[in-house]
Amino acid sequence: MAELAGLEDPEARAVNEKHGDDHGVNLSKLRALAKRLKTQQELARRLWETGDTAARLLAILICRPKAFERDELDVMLREARTPKVQDWLVNYVVKKNPHSEELRLAWSDDPDPVVASAGWALTTERVAKKPEGLDLAGLLDVIEAEMKDAPDRLQWAMNHCLAQIGIEHAEYRTRAIDIGERLEVLKDYPTSPGCTSPFAPVWITEMVRRQDDKTGA
């Protein structure tokens, strides 16, 4: 904890706080510290229990993702107060855990929109890597009905799922683009030069174009 406190950078904190993250540690330095510590599950648990955001990010980097029980991960997600901790927990731990599918199903219908957004993030992963058994048309129905009025984090996760369906599954591409165009979610989102807009119709079209360029289609 003392070493983490020594890495505190006021400029980094100012930037992070704009995104709802209450820590001031440069993430490259945090990753370097994690690399030195290597995997230490017990230390990871103790760091998590501090409640400190930087400590929890470090815990995620040095833990053993498969060592957590289902209920333990459920509690951790609900305790994870900041976007970065939630994002890393889902992407670096839950996705690699044997209970990920069970949690995906439980979280997707949770009344807490942040928890539900984690369920949608896991669904997006399956859309891309293991779509067998998913009801893609049903997912599009839910997105069409609920995304427009969803809270920010949940809306973002649903939008990512919408784009992923359109990118990966040609038979649903036209419908995915149509839903995006009608709902106009993230249409005016400020996008840096060289970056792809998160507006689903633009995102889908650009990623499909890149795929076609790679395959020569």
Short mmCIF file of C-alpha atoms in Angstrom, two decimals, residues 45-215:
data_model
loop_
_atom_site.label_atom_id
_atom_site.label_comp_id
_atom_site.label_asym_id
_atom_site.label_seq_id
_atom_site.Cartn_x
_atom_site.Cartn_y
_atom_site.Cartn_z
CA ARG A 45 -7.49 -11.09 -1.77
CA ARG A 46 -5.94 -8.87 0.92
CA LEU A 47 -5.42 -6.00 -1.52
CA TRP A 48 -9.03 -6.29 -2.66
CA GLU A 49 -10.26 -6.14 0.95
CA THR A 50 -8.65 -2.70 1.43
CA GLY A 51 -11.34 -1.17 -0.77
CA ASP A 52 -8.72 1.08 -2.36
CA THR A 53 -9.15 1.42 -6.13
CA ALA A 54 -5.45 1.20 -7.06
CA ALA A 55 -5.03 -1.78 -4.70
CA ARG A 56 -8.00 -3.53 -6.29
CA LEU A 57 -6.62 -2.97 -9.79
CA LEU A 58 -3.32 -4.48 -8.64
CA ALA A 59 -5.21 -7.38 -7.04
CA ILE A 60 -6.89 -8.12 -10.37
CA LEU A 61 -3.50 -8.22 -12.12
CA ILE A 62 -1.86 -10.65 -9.66
CA CYS A 63 -4.79 -12.96 -8.85
CA ARG A 64 -5.57 -16.42 -10.23
CA PRO A 65 -8.85 -15.89 -12.14
CA LYS A 66 -9.90 -19.54 -11.94
CA ALA A 67 -9.48 -19.65 -8.14
CA PHE A 68 -12.58 -17.59 -7.34
CA GLU A 69 -15.94 -19.12 -6.49
CA ARG A 70 -19.10 -17.94 -8.26
CA ASP A 71 -20.58 -16.14 -5.23
CA GLU A 72 -17.23 -14.53 -4.45
CA LEU A 73 -17.12 -12.93 -7.91
CA ASP A 74 -20.73 -11.79 -7.57
CA VAL A 75 -19.89 -9.98 -4.32
CA MET A 76 -16.71 -8.51 -5.83
CA LEU A 77 -18.56 -7.06 -8.81
CA ARG A 78 -21.13 -5.43 -6.53
CA GLU A 79 -18.34 -4.04 -4.33
CA ALA A 80 -16.37 -2.68 -7.31
CA ARG A 81 -17.42 0.95 -7.14
CA THR A 82 -15.47 2.42 -10.06
CA PRO A 83 -15.70 1.81 -13.82
CA LYS A 84 -12.06 0.73 -14.24
CA VAL A 85 -12.24 -1.85 -11.45
CA GLN A 86 -15.53 -3.21 -12.81
CA ASP A 87 -14.14 -3.35 -16.34
CA TRP A 88 -10.90 -5.10 -15.36
CA LEU A 89 -12.70 -7.52 -13.05
CA VAL A 90 -15.00 -8.66 -15.86
CA ASN A 91 -12.35 -8.76 -18.60
CA TYR A 92 -9.33 -10.09 -16.70
CA VAL A 93 -10.98 -12.34 -14.12
CA VAL A 94 -14.62 -13.30 -14.79
CA LYS A 95 -14.10 -14.09 -18.47
CA LYS A 96 -11.39 -16.60 -17.48
CA ASN A 97 -13.36 -18.13 -14.61
CA PRO A 98 -15.29 -21.43 -15.00
CA HIS A 99 -18.43 -19.74 -13.59
CA SER A 100 -18.51 -17.01 -16.26
CA GLU A 101 -21.54 -18.38 -18.15
CA GLU A 102 -23.55 -18.82 -14.95
CA LEU A 103 -22.70 -15.25 -13.93
CA ARG A 104 -23.50 -13.93 -17.42
CA LEU A 105 -27.03 -15.29 -17.17
CA ALA A 106 -27.53 -14.07 -13.60
CA TRP A 107 -26.11 -10.60 -14.14
CA SER A 108 -27.82 -9.81 -17.45
CA ASP A 109 -31.23 -9.57 -15.73
CA ASP A 110 -30.00 -7.86 -12.55
CA PRO A 111 -31.93 -4.74 -11.50
CA ASP A 112 -28.63 -2.92 -10.84
CA PRO A 113 -27.66 -1.43 -14.23
CA VAL A 114 -23.91 -1.69 -13.48
CA VAL A 115 -24.25 -5.40 -12.68
CA ALA A 116 -26.43 -5.86 -15.77
CA SER A 117 -23.77 -4.13 -17.89
CA ALA A 118 -21.28 -6.81 -16.76
CA GLY A 119 -23.72 -9.47 -17.96
CA TRP A 120 -23.95 -7.74 -21.33
CA ALA A 121 -20.15 -7.51 -21.54
CA LEU A 122 -19.94 -11.28 -21.07
CA THR A 123 -22.67 -11.74 -23.70
CA THR A 124 -20.69 -9.60 -26.15
CA GLU A 125 -17.69 -11.87 -25.57
CA ARG A 126 -19.82 -14.90 -26.45
CA VAL A 127 -21.26 -13.19 -29.55
CA ALA A 128 -17.69 -12.83 -30.81
CA LYS A 129 -16.13 -16.10 -29.66
CA LYS A 130 -18.79 -18.69 -28.86
CA PRO A 131 -22.17 -17.69 -30.33
CA GLU A 132 -23.54 -21.25 -30.43
CA GLY A 133 -26.69 -21.44 -28.34
CA LEU A 134 -27.20 -17.68 -28.11
CA ASP A 135 -30.52 -16.26 -29.28
CA LEU A 136 -29.09 -13.41 -31.36
CA ALA A 137 -32.50 -12.31 -32.65
CA GLY A 138 -33.77 -12.24 -29.06
CA LEU A 139 -30.79 -10.14 -27.98
CA LEU A 140 -31.55 -7.67 -30.76
CA ASP A 141 -35.19 -7.53 -29.56
CA VAL A 142 -34.06 -6.59 -26.04
CA ILE A 143 -31.54 -4.03 -27.34
CA GLU A 144 -34.16 -2.48 -29.61
CA ALA A 145 -36.65 -2.17 -26.74
CA GLU A 146 -34.37 -1.12 -23.88
CA MET A 147 -31.09 0.43 -25.05
CA LYS A 148 -32.38 3.94 -25.80
CA ASP A 149 -33.42 4.61 -22.20
CA ALA A 150 -30.82 2.49 -20.39
CA PRO A 151 -28.42 4.15 -17.88
CA ASP A 152 -25.00 5.06 -19.32
CA ARG A 153 -22.94 2.00 -18.38
CA LEU A 154 -25.68 -0.43 -19.39
CA GLN A 155 -26.40 1.48 -22.59
CA TRP A 156 -22.73 1.36 -23.54
CA ALA A 157 -22.58 -2.42 -22.95
CA MET A 158 -25.76 -3.05 -24.95
CA ASN A 159 -24.45 -0.88 -27.77
CA HIS A 160 -21.21 -2.88 -27.85
CA CYS A 161 -23.25 -6.09 -28.09
CA LEU A 162 -25.34 -4.60 -30.91
CA ALA A 163 -22.20 -3.68 -32.84
CA GLN A 164 -20.60 -7.08 -32.22
CA ILE A 165 -23.67 -8.90 -33.56
CA GLY A 166 -23.59 -6.73 -36.69
CA ILE A 167 -19.84 -7.22 -37.16
CA GLU A 168 -19.68 -10.97 -36.58
CA HIS A 169 -22.99 -12.21 -37.99
CA ALA A 170 -23.78 -11.14 -41.55
CA GLU A 171 -27.34 -12.47 -41.40
CA TYR A 172 -28.18 -9.94 -38.65
CA ARG A 173 -26.07 -7.06 -39.97
CA THR A 174 -28.82 -5.13 -41.73
CA ARG A 175 -31.10 -5.33 -38.71
CA ALA A 176 -28.31 -4.31 -36.31
CA ILE A 177 -27.46 -1.25 -38.43
CA ASP A 178 -31.15 -0.36 -38.71
CA ILE A 179 -31.62 -0.52 -34.92
CA GLY A 180 -28.56 1.68 -34.44
CA GLU A 181 -29.77 4.24 -36.98
CA ARG A 182 -33.25 4.46 -35.46
CA LEU A 183 -32.15 4.67 -31.80
CA GLU A 184 -29.20 7.04 -32.54
CA VAL A 185 -27.42 5.94 -29.32
CA LEU A 186 -23.90 7.46 -29.16
CA LYS A 187 -24.40 9.04 -32.59
CA ASP A 188 -22.81 12.30 -31.45
CA TYR A 189 -20.16 10.75 -29.19
CA PRO A 190 -16.90 12.71 -29.54
CA THR A 191 -14.37 10.51 -31.33
CA SER A 192 -10.65 11.25 -31.56
CA PRO A 193 -9.04 11.37 -35.02
CA GLY A 194 -8.06 7.89 -36.16
CA CYS A 195 -10.53 6.21 -33.76
CA THR A 196 -13.74 4.46 -34.78
CA SER A 197 -17.02 5.99 -33.60
CA PRO A 198 -18.97 3.87 -31.07
CA PHE A 199 -22.16 4.71 -33.03
CA ALA A 200 -23.14 1.17 -34.04
CA PRO A 201 -23.85 1.72 -37.78
CA VAL A 202 -20.46 3.43 -38.26
CA TRP A 203 -18.66 0.92 -36.03
CA ILE A 204 -20.16 -2.11 -37.82
CA THR A 205 -19.49 -0.72 -41.30
CA GLU A 206 -15.87 0.16 -40.49
CA MET A 207 -15.00 -3.17 -38.84
CA VAL A 208 -16.60 -5.17 -41.67
CA ARG A 209 -14.63 -3.09 -44.19
CA ARG A 210 -11.39 -3.89 -42.34
CA GLN A 211 -12.26 -7.60 -42.27
CA ASP A 212 -12.97 -7.52 -46.01
CA ASP A 213 -9.66 -5.74 -46.66
CA LYS A 214 -7.81 -8.47 -44.75
CA THR A 215 -9.52 -11.29 -46.62
#
